[in-house]
Coordinates of C-alpha atoms and ligand atoms in Angstrom, one line a residue:
M10 CA -11.9 28.0 -1.4
Y11 CA -10.6 24.9 -3.3
K12 CA -10.7 21.6 -1.6
S13 CA -9.1 18.3 -2.6
P14 CA -11.5 16.3 -4.5
R15 CA -14.0 14.1 -2.4
G16 CA -12.1 10.8 -1.4
T17 CA -8.7 12.0 -1.9
V18 CA -6.6 13.6 0.7
D19 CA -3.2 15.5 1.0
I20 CA -0.3 13.6 2.9
L21 CA 1.0 16.6 5.2
P22 CA 4.5 16.4 6.4
E23 CA 3.5 15.2 9.8
E24 CA 2.1 12.1 8.1
Q25 CA 5.0 11.4 6.2
K26 CA 6.8 9.4 8.6
Y27 CA 4.2 6.5 8.3
W28 CA 4.6 6.4 4.6
R29 CA 8.4 6.1 4.7
F30 CA 8.6 3.5 7.6
I31 CA 6.1 1.4 5.4
E32 CA 8.1 2.0 2.5
K33 CA 11.3 1.2 4.1
K34 CA 9.9 -2.1 5.4
A35 CA 8.2 -3.1 2.2
V36 CA 11.7 -2.4 0.2
E37 CA 13.5 -4.7 3.2
V38 CA 10.9 -7.4 2.7
S39 CA 11.0 -7.3 -1.2
R40 CA 14.8 -7.7 -0.9
L41 CA 14.5 -10.5 1.3
Y42 CA 12.2 -12.5 -1.1
G43 CA 14.1 -11.6 -4.1
F44 CA 11.7 -9.1 -5.7
E45 CA 12.6 -6.3 -7.9
R46 CA 10.9 -2.7 -8.2
L47 CA 8.5 -2.0 -11.2
D48 CA 6.7 1.3 -11.9
T49 CA 4.1 1.5 -14.3
P50 CA 2.0 4.6 -15.8
V51 CA -0.9 6.1 -13.9
F52 CA -3.2 5.4 -16.8
E53 CA -3.5 2.7 -19.2
D54 CA -5.5 1.5 -22.1
A55 CA -9.2 1.0 -20.2
Q56 CA -9.7 -2.2 -22.0
L57 CA -6.7 -3.5 -20.2
F58 CA -8.8 -3.3 -17.2
T59 CA -12.3 -4.4 -18.5
R60 CA -10.9 -7.4 -20.0
S61 CA -8.7 -8.5 -16.9
I62 CA -10.9 -7.4 -13.8
G63 CA -14.0 -8.6 -15.3
E64 CA -17.0 -6.9 -16.8
G65 CA -19.4 -7.9 -14.0
T66 CA -17.2 -6.4 -11.2
D67 CA -17.9 -3.3 -9.1
I68 CA -14.8 -1.8 -10.3
V69 CA -15.6 -2.2 -14.2
T70 CA -19.1 -1.4 -13.9
K71 CA -19.0 1.6 -11.6
E72 CA -15.6 2.8 -10.3
M73 CA -13.1 3.3 -13.1
Y74 CA -12.0 6.8 -13.8
L75 CA -12.4 7.0 -17.7
F76 CA -11.5 9.4 -20.2
R77 CA -10.8 10.0 -23.8
D78 CA -7.6 11.8 -24.7
Q79 CA -7.2 14.4 -27.7
S80 CA -6.4 11.4 -30.1
G81 CA -9.6 9.2 -29.4
N82 CA -7.7 6.8 -27.1
D83 CA -9.9 5.3 -24.2
L84 CA -8.1 5.6 -21.2
A85 CA -8.4 4.8 -17.5
L86 CA -6.7 5.9 -14.3
R87 CA -5.2 2.8 -12.8
P88 CA -7.8 0.9 -10.9
E89 CA -5.5 -1.8 -9.6
G90 CA -2.0 -2.7 -9.9
T91 CA -1.7 -6.3 -11.1
A92 CA -2.8 -5.9 -14.9
P93 CA -0.4 -3.1 -15.7
V94 CA 2.2 -5.2 -14.0
C95 CA 1.4 -8.0 -16.5
R96 CA 1.0 -5.9 -19.2
S97 CA 4.7 -4.8 -18.8
Y98 CA 5.5 -8.4 -18.5
V99 CA 4.2 -9.1 -21.8
E100 CA 5.1 -6.1 -23.5
H101 CA 8.9 -6.4 -22.6
G102 CA 9.2 -10.1 -23.3
M103 CA 9.8 -11.1 -19.7
D104 CA 8.9 -14.5 -20.2
N105 CA 12.4 -14.7 -21.6
R106 CA 13.9 -13.9 -18.1
V107 CA 14.5 -16.4 -15.3
Q108 CA 11.2 -17.4 -14.0
P109 CA 9.3 -16.6 -11.9
V110 CA 9.9 -12.8 -12.5
K111 CA 9.3 -11.2 -9.2
L112 CA 8.1 -7.6 -9.2
Y113 CA 7.2 -5.1 -6.8
Y114 CA 5.4 -1.7 -7.0
F115 CA 4.1 1.3 -5.2
A116 CA 1.1 2.9 -7.0
A117 CA -1.5 5.3 -7.0
I118 CA -5.1 3.6 -7.5
F119 CA -8.0 5.1 -8.5
R120 CA -11.7 3.9 -7.8
Y121 CA -14.9 5.8 -7.8
E122 CA -16.0 4.5 -4.4
R123 CA -18.3 5.8 -1.7
P124 CA -15.5 7.4 0.5
Q125 CA -15.3 6.3 4.3
A126 CA -12.7 5.6 6.7
G127 CA -10.0 3.8 5.1
R128 CA -11.8 3.9 1.7
Y129 CA -10.9 6.6 -0.8
R130 CA -11.2 7.2 -4.6
Q131 CA -7.5 7.7 -4.6
H132 CA -5.2 5.5 -2.3
Y133 CA -1.8 3.9 -2.6
Q134 CA -0.9 0.2 -2.9
F135 CA 1.9 -1.6 -2.1
G136 CA 2.2 -4.7 -4.2
F137 CA 4.1 -7.7 -5.6
E138 CA 3.8 -10.3 -8.3
A139 CA 5.5 -13.4 -9.1
I140 CA 5.1 -14.4 -12.9
G141 CA 6.0 -17.5 -14.7
E142 CA 5.6 -20.3 -12.2
I143 CA 2.8 -22.7 -11.1
A144 CA 4.0 -24.3 -7.8
P145 CA 1.9 -24.2 -4.7
S146 CA 5.2 -23.3 -2.8
L147 CA 5.4 -20.0 -4.6
D148 CA 1.8 -19.1 -3.4
A149 CA 2.8 -19.9 -0.1
E150 CA 6.1 -17.8 -0.3
V151 CA 3.9 -14.7 -1.4
I152 CA 1.8 -15.1 1.4
D153 CA 4.5 -15.5 3.7
M154 CA 6.2 -12.4 2.3
A155 CA 2.8 -10.5 3.1
W156 CA 2.5 -11.7 6.6
R157 CA 6.3 -10.9 7.2
L158 CA 5.7 -7.5 6.0
Y159 CA 3.2 -6.7 8.4
E160 CA 5.0 -8.5 11.1
S161 CA 8.2 -6.3 10.4
L162 CA 5.6 -3.3 10.8
G163 CA 4.9 -4.4 14.2
L164 CA 0.9 -5.1 13.5
K165 CA -0.4 -7.6 16.1
G166 CA -3.7 -9.6 15.9
L167 CA -4.1 -10.1 12.0
S168 CA -6.0 -12.9 10.8
L169 CA -4.9 -14.6 7.6
Q170 CA -7.7 -16.1 5.7
L171 CA -7.2 -18.6 2.7
N172 CA -9.6 -20.2 0.0
S173 CA -9.4 -21.8 -3.2
I174 CA -11.6 -20.8 -5.9
G175 CA -10.7 -23.2 -8.6
C176 CA -10.0 -22.7 -12.3
R177 CA -11.4 -22.3 -15.6
Q178 CA -12.5 -26.3 -15.5
C179 CA -13.8 -26.5 -12.1
R180 CA -15.3 -23.0 -11.3
P181 CA -18.2 -22.9 -14.0
G182 CA -19.7 -26.2 -12.2
Y183 CA -19.2 -24.7 -8.7
I184 CA -20.9 -21.3 -9.7
E185 CA -23.8 -23.5 -11.2
H186 CA -24.3 -25.2 -7.6
L187 CA -23.9 -22.0 -6.0
R188 CA -26.6 -20.3 -8.2
T189 CA -29.0 -23.0 -7.7
Y190 CA -28.7 -22.7 -4.1
Y191 CA -28.9 -19.0 -4.1
K192 CA -31.8 -19.2 -6.2
E193 CA -33.6 -21.1 -3.4
H194 CA -33.1 -18.2 -1.1
V195 CA -33.4 -15.6 -3.5
D196 CA -36.3 -13.8 -1.3
R197 CA -34.1 -13.1 1.5
L198 CA -31.2 -11.5 -0.5
C199 CA -30.4 -7.8 -0.3
P200 CA -31.2 -6.1 -3.6
D201 CA -27.5 -5.8 -4.2
C202 CA -27.1 -9.7 -4.0
K203 CA -30.3 -10.2 -6.1
N204 CA -28.8 -8.1 -8.9
R205 CA -25.5 -9.8 -8.8
L206 CA -27.1 -13.3 -8.9
E207 CA -26.8 -13.9 -12.4
K208 CA -23.8 -12.1 -13.4
N209 CA -21.4 -12.3 -10.3
T210 CA -22.5 -15.2 -8.4
L211 CA -19.4 -15.7 -6.3
R212 CA -19.6 -12.2 -4.9
L213 CA -22.8 -13.0 -3.2
L214 CA -20.3 -15.0 -0.7
D215 CA -18.9 -11.8 0.6
C216 CA -21.9 -9.7 1.0
K217 CA -21.7 -8.0 4.7
K218 CA -25.4 -8.1 5.1
T219 CA -26.4 -10.2 8.2
T220 CA -29.1 -12.2 6.3
C221 CA -26.9 -12.7 3.2
Q222 CA -23.9 -13.8 5.5
E223 CA -26.2 -16.5 7.0
I224 CA -27.3 -17.5 3.6
A225 CA -23.5 -17.6 2.6
D226 CA -22.4 -19.4 5.7
A227 CA -24.6 -22.5 4.5
A228 CA -23.7 -22.2 0.8
P229 CA -22.0 -24.8 -1.4
K230 CA -18.2 -24.5 -0.5
S231 CA -15.8 -23.8 -3.5
S232 CA -13.0 -26.1 -2.0
E233 CA -15.4 -29.0 -2.4
H234 CA -16.0 -28.6 -5.9
L235 CA -12.2 -28.3 -7.2
C236 CA -11.1 -30.6 -9.8
D237 CA -8.0 -32.9 -9.0
E238 CA -5.3 -30.4 -9.7
C239 CA -6.9 -27.5 -8.0
G240 CA -7.4 -29.6 -4.9
T241 CA -4.0 -31.1 -4.9
H242 CA -2.6 -27.5 -5.5
F243 CA -4.8 -26.2 -2.5
E244 CA -3.5 -29.0 -0.1
S245 CA 0.2 -28.3 -1.0
V246 CA -0.5 -24.6 -0.3
K247 CA -1.7 -25.4 2.9
D248 CA 1.1 -28.0 3.7
K249 CA 3.8 -25.4 2.8
M250 CA 1.9 -22.7 4.8
K251 CA 2.2 -25.1 7.8
I252 CA 5.9 -25.7 7.2
L253 CA 6.3 -21.6 7.5
R254 CA 3.9 -21.7 10.4
L255 CA 1.6 -19.2 8.9
P256 CA -1.5 -19.2 11.2
F257 CA -4.1 -19.3 8.4
H258 CA -8.0 -20.1 8.6
V259 CA -9.8 -21.5 5.5
N260 CA -12.6 -19.2 4.8
H261 CA -15.2 -20.5 2.4
R262 CA -16.8 -17.4 1.9
L263 CA -13.5 -15.5 0.6
V264 CA -13.6 -14.9 -3.0
R265 CA -12.0 -11.4 -3.9
G266 CA -13.5 -8.7 -6.0
L267 CA -12.0 -9.3 -9.4
D268 CA -12.5 -11.9 -11.9
Y269 CA -8.9 -12.9 -12.5
Y270 CA -8.4 -14.9 -9.7
T271 CA -8.0 -18.9 -10.0
K272 CA -7.1 -21.3 -7.3
T273 CA -5.6 -19.7 -4.2
V274 CA -7.1 -16.5 -3.0
F275 CA -6.1 -15.0 0.5
E276 CA -6.9 -12.1 2.6
I277 CA -5.2 -10.6 5.8
Q278 CA -7.8 -8.7 8.0
P279 CA -6.9 -6.7 11.1
P280 CA -8.2 -7.4 14.7
E281 CA -10.9 -4.7 14.5
E282 CA -13.8 -6.0 12.1
G283 CA -14.8 -3.0 9.8
S284 CA -17.3 -3.3 6.9
Q285 CA -14.3 -3.2 4.5
S286 CA -11.5 -4.1 6.7
A287 CA -9.0 -6.0 4.8
I288 CA -5.7 -4.6 5.1
G289 CA -4.2 -6.9 2.2
G290 CA -5.1 -9.6 -0.1
G291 CA -4.2 -11.5 -3.1
G292 CA -4.1 -14.7 -5.0
R293 CA -3.2 -16.6 -7.8
Y294 CA -4.2 -15.6 -11.5
D295 CA -3.2 -18.2 -13.8
N296 CA -5.2 -16.9 -17.0
L297 CA -4.7 -13.1 -16.6
I298 CA -1.7 -12.9 -18.9
E299 CA -3.0 -14.9 -21.7
E300 CA -6.4 -12.8 -21.3
I301 CA -4.2 -9.8 -22.1
G302 CA -2.7 -11.2 -25.1
G303 CA 0.5 -13.1 -23.5
K304 CA 1.2 -16.7 -23.6
P305 CA -0.5 -18.7 -20.8
T306 CA 1.5 -17.8 -17.8
P307 CA 0.6 -18.8 -14.4
A308 CA 1.0 -15.9 -11.5
V309 CA 0.5 -15.0 -7.8
G310 CA 0.5 -11.9 -6.3
F311 CA -0.7 -9.5 -3.3
A312 CA -1.4 -5.9 -2.6
S313 CA -2.1 -4.0 0.6
G314 CA -3.6 -0.2 0.8
M315 CA -1.1 1.8 2.6
E316 CA -3.7 4.1 4.3
R317 CA -5.1 0.7 5.6
I318 CA -1.7 0.0 6.8
I319 CA -1.4 3.4 8.5
L320 CA -5.0 3.3 9.9
N321 CA -3.9 0.1 11.7
L322 CA -0.4 1.4 13.0
K323 CA -2.0 4.3 14.6
R324 CA -4.9 2.2 15.9
Q325 CA -2.5 -0.1 17.6
N326 CA -0.2 2.8 18.6
V327 CA 3.0 1.4 16.9
N328 CA 5.9 3.7 17.3
V329 CA 7.1 4.8 14.1
P330 CA 10.4 6.6 13.7
E331 CA 10.5 10.2 12.9
V332 CA 11.6 11.7 9.9
S333 CA 15.0 13.5 10.5
T334 CA 14.3 17.2 10.9
P335 CA 17.0 19.9 10.9
V336 CA 19.0 19.9 14.1
I337 CA 20.1 23.3 14.1
F338 CA 18.6 26.8 13.5
I339 CA 20.9 29.9 12.8
A340 CA 19.7 33.2 14.3
H341 CA 21.3 36.5 13.8
M342 CA 21.4 40.1 14.9
G343 CA 22.3 42.8 12.1
D344 CA 23.3 42.8 8.6
E345 CA 26.8 41.6 8.8
A346 CA 25.6 38.7 11.0
R347 CA 22.9 37.7 8.4
G348 CA 25.8 37.2 5.8
K349 CA 27.7 35.1 8.2
A350 CA 24.5 33.1 9.0
V351 CA 24.1 32.4 5.1
Q352 CA 27.7 31.4 4.9
L353 CA 27.9 29.0 8.1
A354 CA 24.3 27.6 6.8
A355 CA 26.2 26.7 3.4
D356 CA 29.1 25.2 5.3
L357 CA 27.1 23.0 7.6
R358 CA 24.8 21.6 4.6
R359 CA 28.0 20.8 2.7
N360 CA 29.1 18.8 5.8
D361 CA 25.8 17.0 5.7
V362 CA 24.2 18.9 8.8
P363 CA 20.4 19.8 8.0
V364 CA 20.1 23.3 9.0
L365 CA 17.3 26.0 9.0
T366 CA 18.0 29.9 9.0
A367 CA 16.0 33.0 10.1
H368 CA 15.3 35.0 6.9
S369 CA 13.1 37.9 8.1
D370 CA 14.2 40.6 10.3
K371 CA 12.9 39.7 13.6
S372 CA 14.3 40.3 17.0
L373 CA 16.4 37.6 18.6
K374 CA 13.5 36.6 20.9
A375 CA 11.2 36.1 18.0
Q376 CA 13.9 34.0 16.2
L377 CA 14.4 31.9 19.1
R378 CA 10.5 31.3 19.6
Q379 CA 10.8 30.1 15.9
A380 CA 13.6 28.0 16.8
N381 CA 11.6 26.4 19.7
N382 CA 8.5 25.8 17.3
L383 CA 10.7 24.1 14.9
S384 CA 11.8 21.6 17.5
V385 CA 15.4 21.9 16.4
R386 CA 18.1 20.7 19.1
Y387 CA 20.3 23.7 18.8
T388 CA 20.4 27.2 17.9
A389 CA 23.5 29.0 16.7
I390 CA 23.3 32.8 17.8
I391 CA 25.6 35.3 15.7
G392 CA 25.9 38.8 16.6
E393 CA 28.8 41.4 16.5
D394 CA 30.9 39.6 19.4
E395 CA 30.6 36.3 17.3
I396 CA 31.8 37.8 14.1
K397 CA 34.6 39.3 16.0
N398 CA 35.4 36.0 17.5
N399 CA 34.6 33.9 14.4
A400 CA 32.3 31.9 16.7
V401 CA 28.6 31.2 17.7
T402 CA 26.8 31.2 20.8
L403 CA 25.4 27.9 20.9
R404 CA 22.1 27.5 22.9
D405 CA 21.0 23.7 23.5
M406 CA 17.0 24.2 23.2
S407 CA 16.1 21.5 25.7
T408 CA 18.1 22.9 28.8
S409 CA 18.7 26.5 27.4
D410 CA 22.3 26.3 28.4
Q411 CA 24.5 28.5 26.1
R412 CA 28.3 28.4 25.4
T413 CA 30.5 29.9 23.1
V414 CA 32.0 27.7 20.1
P415 CA 34.2 28.4 17.4
V416 CA 32.9 28.0 14.0
N417 CA 35.2 25.3 12.9
K418 CA 34.3 23.4 16.2
L419 CA 30.9 23.8 15.5
I420 CA 30.9 21.9 12.2
E421 CA 32.9 19.0 14.4
L422 CA 30.3 18.9 17.0
L423 CA 27.5 18.7 14.6
V424 CA 28.8 16.4 12.4
E425 CA 29.9 13.9 15.1
G426 CA 26.0 14.2 16.2
Ligands
AMP802 P1 -7.8 -4.9 -3.9 O1 -7.4 -4.5 -5.1 O2 -9.5 -4.5 -3.9 O3 -7.8 -6.5 -3.9 O4 -7.4 -4.1 -2.9 C1 -6.2 -4.4 -2.4 C2 -5.8 -3.7 -1.0 O5 -5.9 -2.1 -1.3 C3 -7.3 -3.7 0.2 O6 -7.0 -4.7 1.0 C4 -7.2 -2.5 0.7 O7 -6.0 -2.7 1.7 C5 -6.7 -1.5 -0.2 N1 -7.9 -1.0 -0.7 C6 -8.8 -1.2 -1.7 N2 -9.5 -0.5 -2.1 C7 -9.1 0.7 -1.4 C8 -9.8 2.2 -1.2 N3 -10.8 2.6 -1.9 N4 -9.0 3.0 -0.2 C9 -8.1 2.7 0.4 N5 -7.6 1.3 0.2 C10 -8.2 0.5 -0.5

């Protein structure tokens, strides 16, 4: 028996209400902040990701789904959503539009990770990017939008963590400090951190191992090694966030796993701590567009895993609207009645009433059982008498009350709800 590949899941009909709910809220919040939708391909030139995400990162070293097509192109299934949006921005000359260009997306993301709760090899992200503006108020607006999304979904008790990791000017100096500090503690580091010490020093700060965390807590703080420009930017972002009443905490250990971030980084954590629990995160990436071949263009964005949001909606028992299901089932007895049922179903659908009919030759009792299992509100029964009277017997499935309703009245009744 085939199974879906490890780390992937089918999104079954009963799960769909969560997805539709989040999509609806995400589209609404995008509209409020003036973002437009962009869809990019599921695969891209592999180099787009290696260059932007960073050679030393987990995604690039271990997690990309790479393949070569019949023409010899090296492609990768999208392991994150920002670089493709930037590629599209450059390719379509969006620097000629009014800046910042504000784009949002829903995208399948592929990472060869160790699957666990809330961690998949194919997951979906809702994300948005504001490209072409350096002002700190835009960072605050993006964070506000992320926060507002979760609020509108009804999630409670989230925490908002903020940091600044500097820019090309000040970060190398900071990393030197950090490396020197970590070298003094190298004996106590976990094997992963020992490996990362030279290549990806920043990531040592967010190691989840207890001893590494203790070391990280006392490590030099990036926010204390910012150049003037980054320092002023960070202060201004915090000011705007205060105006927006965003309840943030500065977390000196927050660095994010991708190299392209500059200055502001932020993450939103659910109340229950898990090892990989961030529900969403983002930040500024002022060099990325230049690195992939565009003009120097500042930008800031955010992405959230849909599955992580759903996990938290379920944990918090958030009431999610049901996806609308058919309201009426048509049962029939005899060949002629079957023809009438087909006709009635067509008429109802033309009037925008969702309807199901029996197709196999089952007894009326079996058809009613079927209707019951489908959770429809009504069943219309058509037999010889009903045909004669151009009517149906309408059964209310919750009360089992039955009454005769002329066909033309039935449409009226159902259309009115
Ligand atoms: P990242 O691109 O790593 O910053 O991820 C952005 C968001 O996507 C995270 O905050 C998670 O909500 C979600 N996410 C990342 N990786 C996975 C994964 N493997 N499975 C499910 N969700 C993920």
